[in-house]
Amino acid sequence: MNRSAQRIWNVRRQLGSSLFARVAGPSGAETRARIHDTPGPRWFGPDRPIRTVHGDASMFIGGLSALLLQSLHPLAMAAVAAHSGYRGDPWGRLQRTSTFLAVTTYGTAGDARDAVESVRAVHGRVTGRTASGEPYRASDPHLLGWVHVAEVDSFLRAHQRYGKRPLDAAGCDGYVADTARVAEALGVIDPPRDQAGLAERLAAYRPELRASREAQEAARFMLVHPPLPWAARPPYALLAANAVALLPPWAREPLGLPYAPAVERRCVRPTGIALTGTIRWAMAAPRPHSEDA
């Protein structure tokens, strides 16, 4: 390997390692090995759409967009604001979420069941009241259903716009059906199993949605004041702009987010394509052969 190639490889490896550490945590390598290398049956085979979507760099944009969309349900957002610790430990929350997605998508059936039971146990302890006195329970199937459909819609939107291999119509329906298995295990009642059902369920929740004070504060935290070093803020700003552009128009006004489709199409979306391409390149960095070192 010549010096120029070595420098490029070093940059690629360092960037990939940094991104992986952010989303997987200090024990990420061990967790990844356990998830992928432990023998046994899985909930989803290697050809299932859920593996394609959840393994793509578009999840970086889809995940942030999902958090913004989920915040519009005042009961769900009240539970997050009071119990999740997202301000004090945002990276820990990200790492726990990414590990859950990885285990249920790629891990053994036994590990997937254990992960679901752990989350259900946490949900069972999360109760409270909103500022206006309305009670909430994180284990409420209706609230779980909102979190699920907002997440699935955001992940799928991101994959279809920024994914390396967008799904065809049957693949999109297959993805929604795959995620329904995890949702049911978590306690969602009758989750949607195709795109039409997903759109219908999202529409059914819309009368309940509004931007509470907690939702507006969370949006400012995620979009304006992220807990990142200054060097990381420019690429994060591109990610955030694309996460906002991914939201349906009706979800933006309550959060005070702009809607400029022409600008987004010409200026924002190309940056999202470039950003996810760079992330994909970095996180797929191969190890050098000994003879090339």
PDB file of C-alpha atoms in Angstrom:
ATOM      1  CA  MET A   1       0.000   0.000   0.000  1.00  0.00           C
ATOM      2  CA  ASN A   2       1.550   3.356  -1.028  1.00  0.00           C
ATOM      3  CA  ARG A   3       1.601   6.388   1.278  1.00  0.00           C
ATOM      4  CA  SER A   4      -1.375   8.119  -0.317  1.00  0.00           C
ATOM      5  CA  ALA A   5      -3.505   5.008  -0.112  1.00  0.00           C
ATOM      6  CA  GLN A   6      -2.359   4.433   3.476  1.00  0.00           C
ATOM      7  CA  ARG A   7      -3.392   7.968   4.466  1.00  0.00           C
ATOM      8  CA  ILE A   8      -6.813   7.529   2.875  1.00  0.00           C
ATOM      9  CA  TRP A   9      -7.249   4.196   4.596  1.00  0.00           C
ATOM     10  CA  ASN A  10      -6.244   5.703   7.960  1.00  0.00           C
ATOM     11  CA  VAL A  11      -8.778   8.518   7.568  1.00  0.00           C
ATOM     12  CA  ARG A  12     -11.465   6.022   6.582  1.00  0.00           C
ATOM     13  CA  ARG A  13     -10.679   3.747   9.528  1.00  0.00           C
ATOM     14  CA  GLN A  14     -10.598   6.605  12.042  1.00  0.00           C
ATOM     15  CA  LEU A  15     -13.852   8.096  10.803  1.00  0.00           C
ATOM     16  CA  GLY A  16     -15.563   4.705  10.785  1.00  0.00           C
ATOM     17  CA  SER A  17     -14.301   3.896  14.275  1.00  0.00           C
ATOM     18  CA  SER A  18     -15.477   7.255  15.609  1.00  0.00           C
ATOM     19  CA  LEU A  19     -18.962   6.868  14.134  1.00  0.00           C
ATOM     20  CA  PHE A  20     -19.251   3.300  15.365  1.00  0.00           C
ATOM     21  CA  ALA A  21     -18.181   4.308  18.878  1.00  0.00           C
ATOM     22  CA  ARG A  22     -20.847   7.035  18.942  1.00  0.00           C
ATOM     23  CA  VAL A  23     -23.703   4.726  18.022  1.00  0.00           C
ATOM     24  CA  ALA A  24     -22.532   1.473  19.648  1.00  0.00           C
ATOM     25  CA  GLY A  25     -20.708   2.627  22.775  1.00  0.00           C
ATOM     26  CA  PRO A  26     -17.455   1.477  24.384  1.00  0.00           C
ATOM     27  CA  SER A  27     -18.392  -2.218  24.237  1.00  0.00           C
ATOM     28  CA  GLY A  28     -19.697  -1.989  20.682  1.00  0.00           C
ATOM     29  CA  ALA A  29     -17.198  -4.399  19.150  1.00  0.00           C
ATOM     30  CA  GLU A  30     -18.020  -7.130  21.664  1.00  0.00           C
ATOM     31  CA  THR A  31     -21.747  -6.523  21.269  1.00  0.00           C
ATOM     32  CA  ARG A  32     -21.483  -6.660  17.475  1.00  0.00           C
ATOM     33  CA  ALA A  33     -19.582  -9.957  17.624  1.00  0.00           C
ATOM     34  CA  ARG A  34     -22.179 -11.470  19.951  1.00  0.00           C
ATOM     35  CA  ILE A  35     -25.083 -10.302  17.793  1.00  0.00           C
ATOM     36  CA  HIS A  36     -23.708 -11.505  14.473  1.00  0.00           C
ATOM     37  CA  ASP A  37     -21.556 -14.484  15.424  1.00  0.00           C
ATOM     38  CA  THR A  38     -23.704 -16.327  17.964  1.00  0.00           C
ATOM     39  CA  PRO A  39     -25.247 -19.364  16.245  1.00  0.00           C
ATOM     40  CA  GLY A  40     -28.964 -19.969  16.386  1.00  0.00           C
ATOM     41  CA  PRO A  41     -32.257 -19.125  14.682  1.00  0.00           C
ATOM     42  CA  ARG A  42     -33.099 -15.471  13.995  1.00  0.00           C
ATOM     43  CA  TRP A  43     -36.376 -13.629  13.768  1.00  0.00           C
ATOM     44  CA  PHE A  44     -35.377 -12.428  10.294  1.00  0.00           C
ATOM     45  CA  GLY A  45     -33.482 -14.240   7.578  1.00  0.00           C
ATOM     46  CA  PRO A  46     -30.673 -12.620   5.568  1.00  0.00           C
ATOM     47  CA  ASP A  47     -33.015 -11.772   2.691  1.00  0.00           C
ATOM     48  CA  ARG A  48     -35.558  -9.839   4.761  1.00  0.00           C
ATOM     49  CA  PRO A  49     -36.077  -6.097   4.059  1.00  0.00           C
ATOM     50  CA  ILE A  50     -35.611  -5.145   7.720  1.00  0.00           C
ATOM     51  CA  ARG A  51     -31.958  -6.177   7.452  1.00  0.00           C
ATOM     52  CA  THR A  52     -31.473  -4.016   4.381  1.00  0.00           C
ATOM     53  CA  VAL A  53     -33.028  -0.924   5.950  1.00  0.00           C
ATOM     54  CA  HIS A  54     -31.516  -1.176   9.424  1.00  0.00           C
ATOM     55  CA  GLY A  55     -28.048  -1.884   8.060  1.00  0.00           C
ATOM     56  CA  ASP A  56     -27.865   1.202   5.838  1.00  0.00           C
ATOM     57  CA  ALA A  57     -26.281   4.594   6.580  1.00  0.00           C
ATOM     58  CA  SER A  58     -29.631   6.256   5.869  1.00  0.00           C
ATOM     59  CA  MET A  59     -30.580   5.280   9.443  1.00  0.00           C
ATOM     60  CA  PHE A  60     -28.519   8.218  10.725  1.00  0.00           C
ATOM     61  CA  ILE A  61     -30.951  10.614   9.066  1.00  0.00           C
ATOM     62  CA  GLY A  62     -34.013   8.454   9.635  1.00  0.00           C
ATOM     63  CA  GLY A  63     -33.290   8.099  13.342  1.00  0.00           C
ATOM     64  CA  LEU A  64     -33.108  11.840  13.988  1.00  0.00           C
ATOM     65  CA  SER A  65     -36.201  12.451  11.886  1.00  0.00           C
ATOM     66  CA  ALA A  66     -38.043   9.770  13.864  1.00  0.00           C
ATOM     67  CA  LEU A  67     -37.230  11.468  17.163  1.00  0.00           C
ATOM     68  CA  LEU A  68     -38.616  14.773  15.871  1.00  0.00           C
ATOM     69  CA  LEU A  69     -41.793  13.138  14.617  1.00  0.00           C
ATOM     70  CA  GLN A  70     -42.317  11.083  17.780  1.00  0.00           C
ATOM     71  CA  SER A  71     -42.029  14.227  19.911  1.00  0.00           C
ATOM     72  CA  LEU A  72     -45.331  15.515  18.516  1.00  0.00           C
ATOM     73  CA  HIS A  73     -47.386  13.208  20.736  1.00  0.00           C
ATOM     74  CA  PRO A  74     -47.598  15.103  24.041  1.00  0.00           C
ATOM     75  CA  LEU A  75     -47.941  11.982  26.198  1.00  0.00           C
ATOM     76  CA  ALA A  76     -45.040  10.181  24.549  1.00  0.00           C
ATOM     77  CA  MET A  77     -42.898  13.324  24.754  1.00  0.00           C
ATOM     78  CA  ALA A  78     -43.753  13.882  28.419  1.00  0.00           C
ATOM     79  CA  ALA A  79     -42.543  10.367  29.187  1.00  0.00           C
ATOM     80  CA  VAL A  80     -39.308  10.938  27.264  1.00  0.00           C
ATOM     81  CA  ALA A  81     -38.664  14.324  28.903  1.00  0.00           C
ATOM     82  CA  ALA A  82     -39.242  13.007  32.425  1.00  0.00           C
ATOM     83  CA  HIS A  83     -37.642   9.566  32.234  1.00  0.00           C
ATOM     84  CA  SER A  84     -35.255   9.077  29.316  1.00  0.00           C
ATOM     85  CA  GLY A  85     -32.390  11.327  30.415  1.00  0.00           C
ATOM     86  CA  TYR A  86     -31.790  12.354  26.800  1.00  0.00           C
ATOM     87  CA  ARG A  87     -30.257  15.689  27.843  1.00  0.00           C
ATOM     88  CA  GLY A  88     -27.882  14.286  30.420  1.00  0.00           C
ATOM     89  CA  ASP A  89     -26.899  11.186  28.456  1.00  0.00           C
ATOM     90  CA  PRO A  90     -27.952  11.563  24.798  1.00  0.00           C
ATOM     91  CA  TRP A  91     -25.260   9.216  23.498  1.00  0.00           C
ATOM     92  CA  GLY A  92     -26.178   6.546  26.003  1.00  0.00           C
ATOM     93  CA  ARG A  93     -29.780   6.704  24.842  1.00  0.00           C
ATOM     94  CA  LEU A  94     -28.656   6.479  21.208  1.00  0.00           C
ATOM     95  CA  GLN A  95     -26.440   3.498  21.989  1.00  0.00           C
ATOM     96  CA  ARG A  96     -29.210   1.647  23.830  1.00  0.00           C
ATOM     97  CA  THR A  97     -31.609   2.236  20.949  1.00  0.00           C
ATOM     98  CA  SER A  98     -29.120   1.160  18.276  1.00  0.00           C
ATOM     99  CA  THR A  99     -28.244  -1.972  20.249  1.00  0.00           C
ATOM    100  CA  PHE A 100     -31.919  -2.884  20.570  1.00  0.00           C
ATOM    101  CA  LEU A 101     -32.435  -2.443  16.834  1.00  0.00           C
ATOM    102  CA  ALA A 102     -29.340  -4.510  16.062  1.00  0.00           C
ATOM    103  CA  VAL A 103     -30.254  -7.341  18.428  1.00  0.00           C
ATOM    104  CA  THR A 104     -33.847  -7.658  17.253  1.00  0.00           C
ATOM    105  CA  THR A 105     -32.871  -7.347  13.577  1.00  0.00           C
ATOM    106  CA  TYR A 106     -29.756  -9.524  13.421  1.00  0.00           C
ATOM    107  CA  GLY A 107     -29.397 -11.349  16.743  1.00  0.00           C
ATOM    108  CA  THR A 108     -30.575 -14.779  17.771  1.00  0.00           C
ATOM    109  CA  ALA A 109     -34.259 -15.247  18.561  1.00  0.00           C
ATOM    110  CA  GLY A 110     -33.369 -15.799  22.220  1.00  0.00           C
ATOM    111  CA  ASP A 111     -31.369 -12.567  22.436  1.00  0.00           C
ATOM    112  CA  ALA A 112     -34.146 -10.695  20.630  1.00  0.00           C
ATOM    113  CA  ARG A 113     -36.717 -11.938  23.153  1.00  0.00           C
ATOM    114  CA  ASP A 114     -34.433 -10.949  26.045  1.00  0.00           C
ATOM    115  CA  ALA A 115     -33.974  -7.458  24.577  1.00  0.00           C
ATOM    116  CA  VAL A 116     -37.730  -7.019  24.214  1.00  0.00           C
ATOM    117  CA  GLU A 117     -38.371  -8.167  27.779  1.00  0.00           C
ATOM    118  CA  SER A 118     -35.780  -5.693  29.080  1.00  0.00           C
ATOM    119  CA  VAL A 119     -37.485  -2.830  27.264  1.00  0.00           C
ATOM    120  CA  ARG A 120     -40.920  -3.931  28.475  1.00  0.00           C
ATOM    121  CA  ALA A 121     -39.636  -3.987  32.038  1.00  0.00           C
ATOM    122  CA  VAL A 122     -38.372  -0.412  31.678  1.00  0.00           C
ATOM    123  CA  HIS A 123     -41.654   0.702  30.113  1.00  0.00           C
ATOM    124  CA  GLY A 124     -43.562  -0.826  33.009  1.00  0.00           C
ATOM    125  CA  ARG A 125     -41.836   1.544  35.427  1.00  0.00           C
ATOM    126  CA  VAL A 126     -42.401   4.709  33.386  1.00  0.00           C
ATOM    127  CA  THR A 127     -45.571   6.478  34.516  1.00  0.00           C
ATOM    128  CA  GLY A 128     -46.456  10.066  35.290  1.00  0.00           C
ATOM    129  CA  ARG A 129     -48.500  13.088  34.330  1.00  0.00           C
ATOM    130  CA  THR A 130     -48.037  15.850  31.811  1.00  0.00           C
ATOM    131  CA  ALA A 131     -47.752  19.483  32.884  1.00  0.00           C
ATOM    132  CA  SER A 132     -51.520  19.748  32.398  1.00  0.00           C
ATOM    133  CA  GLY A 133     -52.154  16.725  34.601  1.00  0.00           C
ATOM    134  CA  GLU A 134     -52.895  14.126  31.953  1.00  0.00           C
ATOM    135  CA  PRO A 135     -51.637  10.668  32.984  1.00  0.00           C
ATOM    136  CA  TYR A 136     -49.354   8.564  30.800  1.00  0.00           C
ATOM    137  CA  ARG A 137     -47.868   5.066  30.844  1.00  0.00           C
ATOM    138  CA  ALA A 138     -44.992   4.101  28.574  1.00  0.00           C
ATOM    139  CA  SER A 139     -46.476   0.596  28.398  1.00  0.00           C
ATOM    140  CA  ASP A 140     -49.775   1.934  26.997  1.00  0.00           C
ATOM    141  CA  PRO A 141     -50.282   0.017  23.717  1.00  0.00           C
ATOM    142  CA  HIS A 142     -51.676   3.132  22.058  1.00  0.00           C
ATOM    143  CA  LEU A 143     -48.574   5.199  22.864  1.00  0.00           C
ATOM    144  CA  LEU A 144     -46.321   2.312  21.870  1.00  0.00           C
ATOM    145  CA  GLY A 145     -48.203   2.199  18.583  1.00  0.00           C
ATOM    146  CA  TRP A 146     -47.456   5.870  17.905  1.00  0.00           C
ATOM    147  CA  VAL A 147     -43.750   5.474  18.654  1.00  0.00           C
ATOM    148  CA  HIS A 148     -43.665   2.437  16.367  1.00  0.00           C
ATOM    149  CA  VAL A 149     -45.392   3.933  13.326  1.00  0.00           C
ATOM    150  CA  ALA A 150     -43.457   7.202  13.580  1.00  0.00           C
ATOM    151  CA  GLU A 151     -40.199   5.260  13.691  1.00  0.00           C
ATOM    152  CA  VAL A 152     -41.051   2.861  10.874  1.00  0.00           C
ATOM    153  CA  ASP A 153     -42.303   5.651   8.619  1.00  0.00           C
ATOM    154  CA  SER A 154     -39.146   7.714   9.238  1.00  0.00           C
ATOM    155  CA  PHE A 155     -36.740   4.812   8.722  1.00  0.00           C
ATOM    156  CA  LEU A 156     -38.463   3.792   5.514  1.00  0.00           C
ATOM    157  CA  ARG A 157     -38.632   7.356   4.166  1.00  0.00           C
ATOM    158  CA  ALA A 158     -34.925   7.768   4.849  1.00  0.00           C
ATOM    159  CA  HIS A 159     -34.032   4.505   3.181  1.00  0.00           C
ATOM    160  CA  GLN A 160     -36.060   5.249   0.073  1.00  0.00           C
ATOM    161  CA  ARG A 161     -34.450   8.685  -0.264  1.00  0.00           C
ATOM    162  CA  TYR A 162     -30.860   8.021   0.864  1.00  0.00           C
ATOM    163  CA  GLY A 163     -30.412   4.254   0.941  1.00  0.00           C
ATOM    164  CA  LYS A 164     -27.867   2.480  -1.212  1.00  0.00           C
ATOM    165  CA  ARG A 165     -30.499   0.074  -2.536  1.00  0.00           C
ATOM    166  CA  PRO A 166     -34.029   1.496  -2.184  1.00  0.00           C
ATOM    167  CA  LEU A 167     -36.736  -1.136  -1.875  1.00  0.00           C
ATOM    168  CA  ASP A 168     -39.419  -1.841  -4.450  1.00  0.00           C
ATOM    169  CA  ALA A 169     -43.083  -1.709  -3.416  1.00  0.00           C
ATOM    170  CA  ALA A 170     -43.106  -5.323  -2.237  1.00  0.00           C
ATOM    171  CA  GLY A 171     -39.932  -4.712  -0.267  1.00  0.00           C
ATOM    172  CA  CYS A 172     -41.456  -1.672   1.444  1.00  0.00           C
ATOM    173  CA  ASP A 173     -44.495  -3.715   2.446  1.00  0.00           C
ATOM    174  CA  GLY A 174     -42.140  -6.450   3.627  1.00  0.00           C
ATOM    175  CA  TYR A 175     -40.242  -3.995   5.796  1.00  0.00           C
ATOM    176  CA  VAL A 176     -43.428  -2.788   7.484  1.00  0.00           C
ATOM    177  CA  ALA A 177     -44.459  -6.411   8.037  1.00  0.00           C
ATOM    178  CA  ASP A 178     -41.049  -7.300   9.512  1.00  0.00           C
ATOM    179  CA  THR A 179     -41.168  -4.432  11.988  1.00  0.00           C
ATOM    180  CA  ALA A 180     -44.668  -5.474  13.043  1.00  0.00           C
ATOM    181  CA  ARG A 181     -43.189  -8.624  14.589  1.00  0.00           C
ATOM    182  CA  VAL A 182     -40.985  -6.567  16.911  1.00  0.00           C
ATOM    183  CA  ALA A 183     -43.819  -4.129  17.651  1.00  0.00           C
ATOM    184  CA  GLU A 184     -46.170  -6.914  18.698  1.00  0.00           C
ATOM    185  CA  ALA A 185     -43.519  -8.361  20.995  1.00  0.00           C
ATOM    186  CA  LEU A 186     -43.196  -4.914  22.634  1.00  0.00           C
ATOM    187  CA  GLY A 187     -46.944  -4.699  23.221  1.00  0.00           C
ATOM    188  CA  VAL A 188     -48.322  -2.858  20.184  1.00  0.00           C
ATOM    189  CA  ILE A 189     -51.770  -4.119  19.265  1.00  0.00           C
ATOM    190  CA  ASP A 190     -52.316  -4.933  15.591  1.00  0.00           C
ATOM    191  CA  PRO A 191     -49.415  -2.922  14.106  1.00  0.00           C
ATOM    192  CA  PRO A 192     -49.642  -2.111  10.384  1.00  0.00           C
ATOM    193  CA  ARG A 193     -48.209  -4.696   8.004  1.00  0.00           C
ATOM    194  CA  ASP A 194     -47.924  -2.773   4.738  1.00  0.00           C
ATOM    195  CA  GLN A 195     -47.421   0.783   3.500  1.00  0.00           C
ATOM    196  CA  ALA A 196     -51.126   1.458   3.118  1.00  0.00           C
ATOM    197  CA  GLY A 197     -51.766   0.370   6.696  1.00  0.00           C
ATOM    198  CA  LEU A 198     -48.854   2.474   7.917  1.00  0.00           C
ATOM    199  CA  ALA A 199     -50.174   5.609   6.203  1.00  0.00           C
ATOM    200  CA  GLU A 200     -53.666   4.950   7.560  1.00  0.00           C
ATOM    201  CA  ARG A 201     -52.389   4.508  11.117  1.00  0.00           C
ATOM    202  CA  LEU A 202     -50.293   7.683  10.968  1.00  0.00           C
ATOM    203  CA  ALA A 203     -53.315   9.631   9.786  1.00  0.00           C
ATOM    204  CA  ALA A 204     -55.384   8.225  12.652  1.00  0.00           C
ATOM    205  CA  TYR A 205     -52.924   9.633  15.204  1.00  0.00           C
ATOM    206  CA  ARG A 206     -52.795  13.138  13.742  1.00  0.00           C
ATOM    207  CA  PRO A 207     -55.678  14.621  15.818  1.00  0.00           C
ATOM    208  CA  GLU A 208     -53.681  13.763  18.962  1.00  0.00           C
ATOM    209  CA  LEU A 209     -50.465  15.469  17.864  1.00  0.00           C
ATOM    210  CA  ARG A 210     -49.205  18.897  18.866  1.00  0.00           C
ATOM    211  CA  ALA A 211     -45.938  20.564  19.760  1.00  0.00           C
ATOM    212  CA  SER A 212     -45.780  20.680  23.545  1.00  0.00           C
ATOM    213  CA  ARG A 213     -43.182  22.767  25.353  1.00  0.00           C
ATOM    214  CA  GLU A 214     -41.159  19.587  25.886  1.00  0.00           C
ATOM    215  CA  ALA A 215     -41.283  18.804  22.160  1.00  0.00           C
ATOM    216  CA  GLN A 216     -40.077  22.282  21.190  1.00  0.00           C
ATOM    217  CA  GLU A 217     -37.246  22.088  23.731  1.00  0.00           C
ATOM    218  CA  ALA A 218     -36.224  18.658  22.434  1.00  0.00           C
ATOM    219  CA  ALA A 219     -36.190  19.951  18.848  1.00  0.00           C
ATOM    220  CA  ARG A 220     -33.947  22.859  19.839  1.00  0.00           C
ATOM    221  CA  PHE A 221     -31.634  20.497  21.696  1.00  0.00           C
ATOM    222  CA  MET A 222     -31.341  18.099  18.754  1.00  0.00           C
ATOM    223  CA  LEU A 223     -31.148  20.671  15.973  1.00  0.00           C
ATOM    224  CA  VAL A 224     -29.556  23.802  17.456  1.00  0.00           C
ATOM    225  CA  HIS A 225     -27.599  22.744  20.546  1.00  0.00           C
ATOM    226  CA  PRO A 226     -26.386  19.173  19.958  1.00  0.00           C
ATOM    227  CA  PRO A 227     -23.808  17.867  22.476  1.00  0.00           C
ATOM    228  CA  LEU A 228     -20.997  17.704  19.928  1.00  0.00           C
ATOM    229  CA  PRO A 229     -17.510  19.169  19.570  1.00  0.00           C
ATOM    230  CA  TRP A 230     -17.342  22.114  17.181  1.00  0.00           C
ATOM    231  CA  ALA A 231     -15.491  20.103  14.539  1.00  0.00           C
ATOM    232  CA  ALA A 232     -18.410  17.675  14.289  1.00  0.00           C
ATOM    233  CA  ARG A 233     -21.122  20.310  14.049  1.00  0.00           C
ATOM    234  CA  PRO A 234     -20.935  21.111  10.303  1.00  0.00           C
ATOM    235  CA  PRO A 235     -21.603  17.505   9.177  1.00  0.00           C
ATOM    236  CA  TYR A 236     -24.224  17.171  11.912  1.00  0.00           C
ATOM    237  CA  ALA A 237     -25.921  20.311  10.596  1.00  0.00           C
ATOM    238  CA  LEU A 238     -26.227  18.606   7.211  1.00  0.00           C
ATOM    239  CA  LEU A 239     -27.671  15.519   8.873  1.00  0.00           C
ATOM    240  CA  ALA A 240     -30.149  17.650  10.831  1.00  0.00           C
ATOM    241  CA  ALA A 241     -31.235  19.600   7.734  1.00  0.00           C
ATOM    242  CA  ASN A 242     -31.961  16.352   5.932  1.00  0.00           C
ATOM    243  CA  ALA A 243     -33.797  14.925   8.943  1.00  0.00           C
ATOM    244  CA  VAL A 244     -36.077  17.966   8.924  1.00  0.00           C
ATOM    245  CA  ALA A 245     -36.521  17.735   5.137  1.00  0.00           C
ATOM    246  CA  LEU A 246     -37.600  14.124   5.591  1.00  0.00           C
ATOM    247  CA  LEU A 247     -40.528  15.065   7.843  1.00  0.00           C
ATOM    248  CA  PRO A 248     -43.983  15.271   6.283  1.00  0.00           C
ATOM    249  CA  PRO A 249     -45.023  18.917   5.828  1.00  0.00           C
ATOM    250  CA  TRP A 250     -47.779  18.699   8.449  1.00  0.00           C
ATOM    251  CA  ALA A 251     -45.226  17.738  11.124  1.00  0.00           C
ATOM    252  CA  ARG A 252     -43.018  20.800  10.678  1.00  0.00           C
ATOM    253  CA  GLU A 253     -45.205  23.789  11.474  1.00  0.00           C
ATOM    254  CA  PRO A 254     -45.929  22.748  15.102  1.00  0.00           C
ATOM    255  CA  LEU A 255     -42.175  22.570  15.771  1.00  0.00           C
ATOM    256  CA  GLY A 256     -41.460  25.817  13.947  1.00  0.00           C
ATOM    257  CA  LEU A 257     -39.453  24.051  11.254  1.00  0.00           C
ATOM    258  CA  PRO A 258     -39.213  25.442   7.705  1.00  0.00           C
ATOM    259  CA  TYR A 259     -40.811  23.937   4.618  1.00  0.00           C
ATOM    260  CA  ALA A 260     -39.128  24.917   1.350  1.00  0.00           C
ATOM    261  CA  PRO A 261     -39.489  21.973  -1.029  1.00  0.00           C
ATOM    262  CA  ALA A 262     -37.597  23.511  -3.957  1.00  0.00           C
ATOM    263  CA  VAL A 263     -34.617  24.459  -1.798  1.00  0.00           C
ATOM    264  CA  GLU A 264     -34.658  21.068  -0.128  1.00  0.00           C
ATOM    265  CA  ARG A 265     -34.749  19.219  -3.418  1.00  0.00           C
ATOM    266  CA  ARG A 266     -31.935  21.222  -5.007  1.00  0.00           C
ATOM    267  CA  CYS A 267     -29.696  22.031  -2.046  1.00  0.00           C
ATOM    268  CA  VAL A 268     -30.463  19.889   1.000  1.00  0.00           C
ATOM    269  CA  ARG A 269     -31.074  16.459  -0.510  1.00  0.00           C
ATOM    270  CA  PRO A 270     -27.749  16.325  -2.419  1.00  0.00           C
ATOM    271  CA  THR A 271     -25.916  16.952   0.864  1.00  0.00           C
ATOM    272  CA  GLY A 272     -27.804  14.064   2.456  1.00  0.00           C
ATOM    273  CA  ILE A 273     -26.839  11.753  -0.375  1.00  0.00           C
ATOM    274  CA  ALA A 274     -23.200  12.799  -0.040  1.00  0.00           C
ATOM    275  CA  LEU A 275     -23.264  12.498   3.759  1.00  0.00           C
ATOM    276  CA  THR A 276     -24.774   9.019   3.829  1.00  0.00           C
ATOM    277  CA  GLY A 277     -22.370   7.952   1.102  1.00  0.00           C
ATOM    278  CA  THR A 278     -19.446   9.117   3.212  1.00  0.00           C
ATOM    279  CA  ILE A 279     -20.781   7.344   6.315  1.00  0.00           C
ATOM    280  CA  ARG A 280     -21.317   4.166   4.302  1.00  0.00           C
ATOM    281  CA  TRP A 281     -17.763   4.364   2.938  1.00  0.00           C
ATOM    282  CA  ALA A 282     -16.234   4.984   6.367  1.00  0.00           C
ATOM    283  CA  MET A 283     -18.123   2.301   8.259  1.00  0.00           C
ATOM    284  CA  ALA A 284     -17.357  -0.336   5.636  1.00  0.00           C
ATOM    285  CA  ALA A 285     -13.590   0.257   5.884  1.00  0.00           C
ATOM    286  CA  PRO A 286     -11.739  -3.024   5.234  1.00  0.00           C
ATOM    287  CA  ARG A 287      -8.811  -4.142   7.307  1.00  0.00           C
ATOM    288  CA  PRO A 288      -5.487  -3.904   5.447  1.00  0.00           C
ATOM    289  CA  HIS A 289      -3.834  -7.119   4.335  1.00  0.00           C
ATOM    290  CA  SER A 290      -0.553  -7.820   6.097  1.00  0.00           C
ATOM    291  CA  GLU A 291       1.325  -7.659   2.840  1.00  0.00           C
ATOM    292  CA  ASP A 292      -0.060  -4.181   2.192  1.00  0.00           C
ATOM    293  CA  ALA A 293       0.837  -2.761   5.585  1.00  0.00           C
TER     294      ALA A 293
END
